[in-house]
mmCIF file of C-alpha atoms in Angstrom:
data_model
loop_
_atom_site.group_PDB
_atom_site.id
_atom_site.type_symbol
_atom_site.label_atom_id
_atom_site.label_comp_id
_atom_site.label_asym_id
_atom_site.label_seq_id
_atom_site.Cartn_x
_atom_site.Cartn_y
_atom_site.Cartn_z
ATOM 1 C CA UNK A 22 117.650 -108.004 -122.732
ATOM 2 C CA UNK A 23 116.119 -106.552 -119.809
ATOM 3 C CA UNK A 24 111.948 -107.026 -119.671
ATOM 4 C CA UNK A 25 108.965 -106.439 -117.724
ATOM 5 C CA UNK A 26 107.705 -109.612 -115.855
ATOM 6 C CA UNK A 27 104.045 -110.135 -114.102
ATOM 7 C CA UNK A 28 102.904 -112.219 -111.595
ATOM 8 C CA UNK A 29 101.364 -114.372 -111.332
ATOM 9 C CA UNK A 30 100.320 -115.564 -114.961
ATOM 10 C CA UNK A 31 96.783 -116.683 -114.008
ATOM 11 C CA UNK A 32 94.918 -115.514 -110.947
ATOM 12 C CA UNK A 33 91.343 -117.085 -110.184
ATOM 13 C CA UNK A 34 89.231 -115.040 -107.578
ATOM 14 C CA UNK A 35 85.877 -114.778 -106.431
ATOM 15 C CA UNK A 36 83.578 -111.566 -106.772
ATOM 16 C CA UNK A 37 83.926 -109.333 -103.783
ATOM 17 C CA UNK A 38 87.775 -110.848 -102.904
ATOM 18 C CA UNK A 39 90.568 -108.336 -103.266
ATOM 19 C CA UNK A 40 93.835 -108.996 -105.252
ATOM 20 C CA UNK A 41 97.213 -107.978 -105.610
ATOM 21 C CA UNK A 42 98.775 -108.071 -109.829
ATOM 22 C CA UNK A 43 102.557 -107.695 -109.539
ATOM 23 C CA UNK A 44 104.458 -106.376 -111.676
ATOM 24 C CA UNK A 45 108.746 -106.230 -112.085
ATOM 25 C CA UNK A 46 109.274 -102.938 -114.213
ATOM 26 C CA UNK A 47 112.600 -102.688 -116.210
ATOM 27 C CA UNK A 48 115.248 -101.678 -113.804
ATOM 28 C CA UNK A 49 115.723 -97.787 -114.976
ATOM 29 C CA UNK A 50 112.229 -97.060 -115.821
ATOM 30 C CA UNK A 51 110.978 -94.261 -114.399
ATOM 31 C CA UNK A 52 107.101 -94.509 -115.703
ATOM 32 C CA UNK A 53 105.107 -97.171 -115.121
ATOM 33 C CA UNK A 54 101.244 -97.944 -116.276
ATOM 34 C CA UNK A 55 98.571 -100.789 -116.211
ATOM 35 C CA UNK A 56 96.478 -101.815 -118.961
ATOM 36 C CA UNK A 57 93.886 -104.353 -119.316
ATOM 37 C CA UNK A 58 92.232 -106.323 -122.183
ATOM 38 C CA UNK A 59 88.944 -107.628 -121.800
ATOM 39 C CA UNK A 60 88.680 -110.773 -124.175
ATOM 40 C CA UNK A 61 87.865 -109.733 -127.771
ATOM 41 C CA UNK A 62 88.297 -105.834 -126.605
ATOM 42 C CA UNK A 63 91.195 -102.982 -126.876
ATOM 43 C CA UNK A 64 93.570 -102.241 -124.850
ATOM 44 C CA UNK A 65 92.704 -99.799 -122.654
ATOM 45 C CA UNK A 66 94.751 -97.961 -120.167
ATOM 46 C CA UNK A 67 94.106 -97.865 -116.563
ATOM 47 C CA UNK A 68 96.904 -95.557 -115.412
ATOM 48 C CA UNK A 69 99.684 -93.993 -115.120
ATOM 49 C CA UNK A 70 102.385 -93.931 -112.307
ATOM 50 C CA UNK A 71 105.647 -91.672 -111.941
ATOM 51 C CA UNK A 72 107.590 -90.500 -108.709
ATOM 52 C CA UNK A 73 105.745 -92.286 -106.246
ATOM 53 C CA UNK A 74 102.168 -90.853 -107.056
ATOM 54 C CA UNK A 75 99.236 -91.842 -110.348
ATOM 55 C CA UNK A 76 99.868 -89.196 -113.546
ATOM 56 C CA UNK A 77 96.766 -90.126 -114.550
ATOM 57 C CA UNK A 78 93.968 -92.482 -114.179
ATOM 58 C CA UNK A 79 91.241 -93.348 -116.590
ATOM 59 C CA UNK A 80 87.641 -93.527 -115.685
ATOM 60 C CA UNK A 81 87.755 -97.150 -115.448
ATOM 61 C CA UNK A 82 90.186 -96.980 -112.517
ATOM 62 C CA UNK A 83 87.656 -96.203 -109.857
ATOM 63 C CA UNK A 84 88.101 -96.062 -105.986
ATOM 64 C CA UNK A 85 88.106 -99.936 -106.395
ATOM 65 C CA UNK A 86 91.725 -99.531 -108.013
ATOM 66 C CA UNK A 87 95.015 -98.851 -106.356
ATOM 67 C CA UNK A 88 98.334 -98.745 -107.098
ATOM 68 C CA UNK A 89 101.630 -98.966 -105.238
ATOM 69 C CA UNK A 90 105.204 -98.822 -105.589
ATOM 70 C CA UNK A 91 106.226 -100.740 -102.008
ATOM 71 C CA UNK A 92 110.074 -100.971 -102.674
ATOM 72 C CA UNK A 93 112.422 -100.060 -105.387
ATOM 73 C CA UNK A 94 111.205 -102.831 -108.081
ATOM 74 C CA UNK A 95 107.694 -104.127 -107.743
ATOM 75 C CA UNK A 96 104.894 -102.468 -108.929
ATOM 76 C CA UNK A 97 100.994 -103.385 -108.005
ATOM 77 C CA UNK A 98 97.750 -102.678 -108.863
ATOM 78 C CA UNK A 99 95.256 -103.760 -106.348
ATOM 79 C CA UNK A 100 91.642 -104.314 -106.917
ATOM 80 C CA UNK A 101 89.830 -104.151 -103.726
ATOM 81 C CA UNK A 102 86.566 -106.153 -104.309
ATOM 82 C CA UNK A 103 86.465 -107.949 -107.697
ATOM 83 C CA UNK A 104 82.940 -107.390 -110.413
ATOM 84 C CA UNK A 105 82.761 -110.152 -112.824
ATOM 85 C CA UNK A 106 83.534 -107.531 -115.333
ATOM 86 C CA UNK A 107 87.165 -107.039 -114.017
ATOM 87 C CA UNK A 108 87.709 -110.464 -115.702
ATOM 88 C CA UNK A 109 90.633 -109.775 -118.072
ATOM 89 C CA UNK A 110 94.077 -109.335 -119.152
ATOM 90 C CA UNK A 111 96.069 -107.237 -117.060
ATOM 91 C CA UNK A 112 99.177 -105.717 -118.626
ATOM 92 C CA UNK A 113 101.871 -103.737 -117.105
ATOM 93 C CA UNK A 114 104.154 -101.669 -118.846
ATOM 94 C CA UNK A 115 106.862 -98.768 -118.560
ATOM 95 C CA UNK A 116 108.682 -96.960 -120.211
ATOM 96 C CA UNK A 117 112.290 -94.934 -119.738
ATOM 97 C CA UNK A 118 113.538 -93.276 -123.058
ATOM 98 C CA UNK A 119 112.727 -91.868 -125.410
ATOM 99 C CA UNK A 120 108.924 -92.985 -125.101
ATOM 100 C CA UNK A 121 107.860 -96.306 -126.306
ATOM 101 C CA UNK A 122 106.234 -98.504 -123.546
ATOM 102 C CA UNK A 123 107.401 -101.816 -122.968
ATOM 103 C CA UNK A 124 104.994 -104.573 -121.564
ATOM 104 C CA UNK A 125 104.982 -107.429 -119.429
ATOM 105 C CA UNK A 126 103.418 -110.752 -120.505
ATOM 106 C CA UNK A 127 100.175 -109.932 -118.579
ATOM 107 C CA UNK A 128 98.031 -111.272 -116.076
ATOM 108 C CA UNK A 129 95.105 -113.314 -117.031
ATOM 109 C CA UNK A 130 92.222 -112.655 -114.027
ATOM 110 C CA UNK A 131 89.438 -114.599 -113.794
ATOM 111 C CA UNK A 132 86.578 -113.384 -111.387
ATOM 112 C CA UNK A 133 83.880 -116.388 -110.832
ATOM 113 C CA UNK B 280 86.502 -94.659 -127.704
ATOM 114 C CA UNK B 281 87.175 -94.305 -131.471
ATOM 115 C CA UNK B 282 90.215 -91.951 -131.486
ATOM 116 C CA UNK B 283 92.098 -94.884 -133.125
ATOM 117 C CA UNK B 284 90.550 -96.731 -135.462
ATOM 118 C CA UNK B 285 92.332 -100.558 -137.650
ATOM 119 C CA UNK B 286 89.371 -100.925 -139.747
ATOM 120 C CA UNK B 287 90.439 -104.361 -141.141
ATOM 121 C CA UNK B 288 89.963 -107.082 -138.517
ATOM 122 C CA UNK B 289 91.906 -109.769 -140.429
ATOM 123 C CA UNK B 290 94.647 -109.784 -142.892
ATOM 124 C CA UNK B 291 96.496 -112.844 -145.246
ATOM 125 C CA UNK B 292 99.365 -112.736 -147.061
ATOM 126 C CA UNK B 293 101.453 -114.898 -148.698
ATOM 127 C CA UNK B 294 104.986 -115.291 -147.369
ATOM 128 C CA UNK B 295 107.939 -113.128 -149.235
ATOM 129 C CA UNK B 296 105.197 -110.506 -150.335
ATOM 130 C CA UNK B 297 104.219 -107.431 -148.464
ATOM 131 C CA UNK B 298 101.724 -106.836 -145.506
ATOM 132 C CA UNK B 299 100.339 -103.497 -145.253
ATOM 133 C CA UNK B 300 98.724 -102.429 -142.386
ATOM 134 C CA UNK B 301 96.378 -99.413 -141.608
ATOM 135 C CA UNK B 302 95.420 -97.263 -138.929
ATOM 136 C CA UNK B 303 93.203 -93.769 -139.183
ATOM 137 C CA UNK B 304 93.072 -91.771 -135.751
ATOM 138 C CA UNK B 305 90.503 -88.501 -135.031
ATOM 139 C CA UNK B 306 92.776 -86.788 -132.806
ATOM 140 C CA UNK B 307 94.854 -84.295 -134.055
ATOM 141 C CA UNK B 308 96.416 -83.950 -130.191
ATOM 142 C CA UNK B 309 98.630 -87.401 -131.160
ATOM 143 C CA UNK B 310 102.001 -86.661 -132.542
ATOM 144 C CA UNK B 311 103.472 -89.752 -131.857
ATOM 145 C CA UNK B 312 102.804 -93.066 -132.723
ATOM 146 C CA UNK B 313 103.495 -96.820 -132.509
ATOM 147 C CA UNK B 314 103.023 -100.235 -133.636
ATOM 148 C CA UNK B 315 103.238 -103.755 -131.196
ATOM 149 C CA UNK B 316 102.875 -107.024 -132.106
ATOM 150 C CA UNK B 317 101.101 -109.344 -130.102
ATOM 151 C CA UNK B 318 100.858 -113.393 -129.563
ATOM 152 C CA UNK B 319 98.204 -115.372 -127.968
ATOM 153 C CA UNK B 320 99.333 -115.090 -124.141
ATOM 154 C CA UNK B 321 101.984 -112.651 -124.185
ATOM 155 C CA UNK B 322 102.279 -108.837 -123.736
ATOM 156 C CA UNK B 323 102.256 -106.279 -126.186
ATOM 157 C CA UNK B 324 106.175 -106.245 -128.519
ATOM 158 C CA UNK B 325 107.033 -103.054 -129.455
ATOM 159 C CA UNK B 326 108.104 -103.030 -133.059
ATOM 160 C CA UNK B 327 108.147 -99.464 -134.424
ATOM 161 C CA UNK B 328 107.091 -95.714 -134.063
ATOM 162 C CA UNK B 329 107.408 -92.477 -135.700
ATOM 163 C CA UNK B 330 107.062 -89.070 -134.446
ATOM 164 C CA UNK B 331 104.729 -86.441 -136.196
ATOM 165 C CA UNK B 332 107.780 -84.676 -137.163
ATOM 166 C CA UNK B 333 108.221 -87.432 -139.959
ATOM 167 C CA UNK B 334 106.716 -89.371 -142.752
ATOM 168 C CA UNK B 335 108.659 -92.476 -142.568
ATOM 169 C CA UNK B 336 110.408 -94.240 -140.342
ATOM 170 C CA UNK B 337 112.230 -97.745 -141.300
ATOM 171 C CA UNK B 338 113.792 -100.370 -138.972
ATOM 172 C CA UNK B 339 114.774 -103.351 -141.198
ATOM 173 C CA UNK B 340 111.576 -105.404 -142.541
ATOM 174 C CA UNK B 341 109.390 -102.742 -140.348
ATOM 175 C CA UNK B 342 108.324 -99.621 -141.887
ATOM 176 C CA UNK B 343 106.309 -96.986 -141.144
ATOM 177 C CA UNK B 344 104.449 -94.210 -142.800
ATOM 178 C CA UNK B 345 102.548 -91.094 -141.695
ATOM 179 C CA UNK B 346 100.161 -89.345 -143.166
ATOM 180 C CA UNK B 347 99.186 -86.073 -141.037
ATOM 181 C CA UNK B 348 96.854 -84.882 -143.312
ATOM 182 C CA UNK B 349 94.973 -87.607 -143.982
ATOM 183 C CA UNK B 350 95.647 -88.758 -140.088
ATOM 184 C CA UNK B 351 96.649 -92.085 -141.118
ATOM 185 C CA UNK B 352 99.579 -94.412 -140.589
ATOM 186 C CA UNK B 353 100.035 -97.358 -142.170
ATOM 187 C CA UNK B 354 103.395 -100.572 -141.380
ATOM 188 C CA UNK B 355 104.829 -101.937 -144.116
ATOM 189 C CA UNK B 356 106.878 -105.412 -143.499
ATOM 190 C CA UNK B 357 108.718 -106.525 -146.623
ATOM 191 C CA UNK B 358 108.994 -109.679 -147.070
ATOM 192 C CA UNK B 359 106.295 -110.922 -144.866
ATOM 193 C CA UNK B 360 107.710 -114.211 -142.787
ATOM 194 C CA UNK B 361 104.987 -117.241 -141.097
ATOM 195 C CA UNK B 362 107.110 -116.043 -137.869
ATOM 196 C CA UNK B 363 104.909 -112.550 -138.789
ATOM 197 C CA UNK B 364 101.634 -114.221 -137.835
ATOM 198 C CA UNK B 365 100.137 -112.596 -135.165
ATOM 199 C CA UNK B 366 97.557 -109.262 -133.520
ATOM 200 C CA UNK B 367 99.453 -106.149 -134.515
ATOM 201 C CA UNK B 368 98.322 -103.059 -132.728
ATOM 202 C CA UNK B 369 98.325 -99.409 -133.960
ATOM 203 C CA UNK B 370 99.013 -96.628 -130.554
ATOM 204 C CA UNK B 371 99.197 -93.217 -130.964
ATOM 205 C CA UNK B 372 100.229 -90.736 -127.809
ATOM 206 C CA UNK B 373 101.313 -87.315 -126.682
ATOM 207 C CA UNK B 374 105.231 -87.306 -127.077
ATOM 208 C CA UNK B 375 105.522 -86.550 -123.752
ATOM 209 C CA UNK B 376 107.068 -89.170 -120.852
ATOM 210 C CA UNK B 377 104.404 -90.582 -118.932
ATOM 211 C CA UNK B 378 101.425 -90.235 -121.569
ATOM 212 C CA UNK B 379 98.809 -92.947 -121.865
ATOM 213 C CA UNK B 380 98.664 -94.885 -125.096
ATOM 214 C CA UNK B 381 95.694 -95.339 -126.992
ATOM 215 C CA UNK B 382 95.505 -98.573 -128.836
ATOM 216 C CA UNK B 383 93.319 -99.466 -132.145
ATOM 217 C CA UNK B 384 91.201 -102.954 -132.461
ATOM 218 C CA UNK B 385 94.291 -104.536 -134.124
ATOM 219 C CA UNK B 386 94.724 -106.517 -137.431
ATOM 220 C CA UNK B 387 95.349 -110.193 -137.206
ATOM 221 C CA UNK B 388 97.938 -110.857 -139.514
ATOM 222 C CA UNK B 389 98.450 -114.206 -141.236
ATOM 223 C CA UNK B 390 101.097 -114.876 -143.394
ATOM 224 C CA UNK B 391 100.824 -118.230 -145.714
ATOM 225 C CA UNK B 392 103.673 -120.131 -146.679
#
């Protein structure tokens, strides 16, 4: 069964470096989104991606945030200069028909 | 962010009996809405969801209910398994592709055998 995969699993940084969370969408999706979960916290969405350009964003994703679709199956979501707050589970979903999301296993980022 | 609200944290049951679960949301904007199932370390599992054009919506052990009035949903899984154990999450959305999903606290199911 197809799925959404995310690497990598774990990513250790330090505050101020920039990183990349990559993300395999299911083949024929057409929408993609990021989510993260800071420990004991919802899940919150982050945004929304569709035809090459962001639906929507939520407040969290500030000008630190970017995503990008570079080729026909990975997806990314940049952070340009890690906070100690951005420490958290970072999911990546999407979603085809009708409209139920599918996600990825996550990526666990850990800003010291 | 309170628009979706699982007001009980934990939840035990013994296997073979039922697990209810419950979820209240404030906006009457949502007309669609979902349950996942979580594990330590893994991604979100989509189990179920039901449109507001219905009350109930059943996929083997998994079902549903809605309550528009009331703005509550609640998943009933009959008979609850130990393979049940885990975070299940309450979503609710626009029915619309692309729409953001807008998750609850989630109930951490254990089921005793």
């Amino acid at each position: 069964e197809p799925e959404v995969t995310q690497t990598p699993s774990h990513q250790v940084t330090q505050m101020g470096q920039e990183v990349i969370l990559r993300c395999v969408p299911i083949s024929n999706h057409l929408y993609f989104y990021w989510y993260r979960q800071i420990l004991g916290q919802k899940v919150e969405f982050l945004v929304s991606f569709y035809n090459n350009e962001i639906s929507e964003k939520s407040e969290i994703f500030d000008d630190q945030f970017s995503v990008e679709r570079p080729d026909g199956s990975n997806f990314t979501l940049k952070i340009r200069s890690t906070k100690l707050e951005d420490s958290a589970m970072y999911f990546c979903a999407s979603t085809g028909a009708p409209y139920e999301q599918y996600f990825g296993p996550g990526t666990r980022l850990t800003v010291t | 962010d309170q628009q979706v609200k699982q007001n009980s944290p934990s939840l035990s049951v013994q296997e073979g009996r039922i697990s209810i679960l419950n979820c209240d949301y404030t906006n009457s904007m949502f007309d669609y809405f979902l349950w996942y199932k979580k594990y330590p370390a893994e991604g979100p599992t989509f189990l179920i969801s039901i449109s507001s054009i219905k009350d109930k919506n059943e996929d083997g052990r998994f079902t549903v209910f809605l309550n528009k009035s009331a703005k509550h949903l609640s998943l009933h899984i009959v008979p609850s398994q130990p393979g049940d154990s885990a975070v299940y999450f309450c979503a609710a959305s626009l029915m619309e592709y692309g729409n953001k999903l807008v998750f609850g606290a989630g109930t951490i199911l254990r089921v005793k055998s």
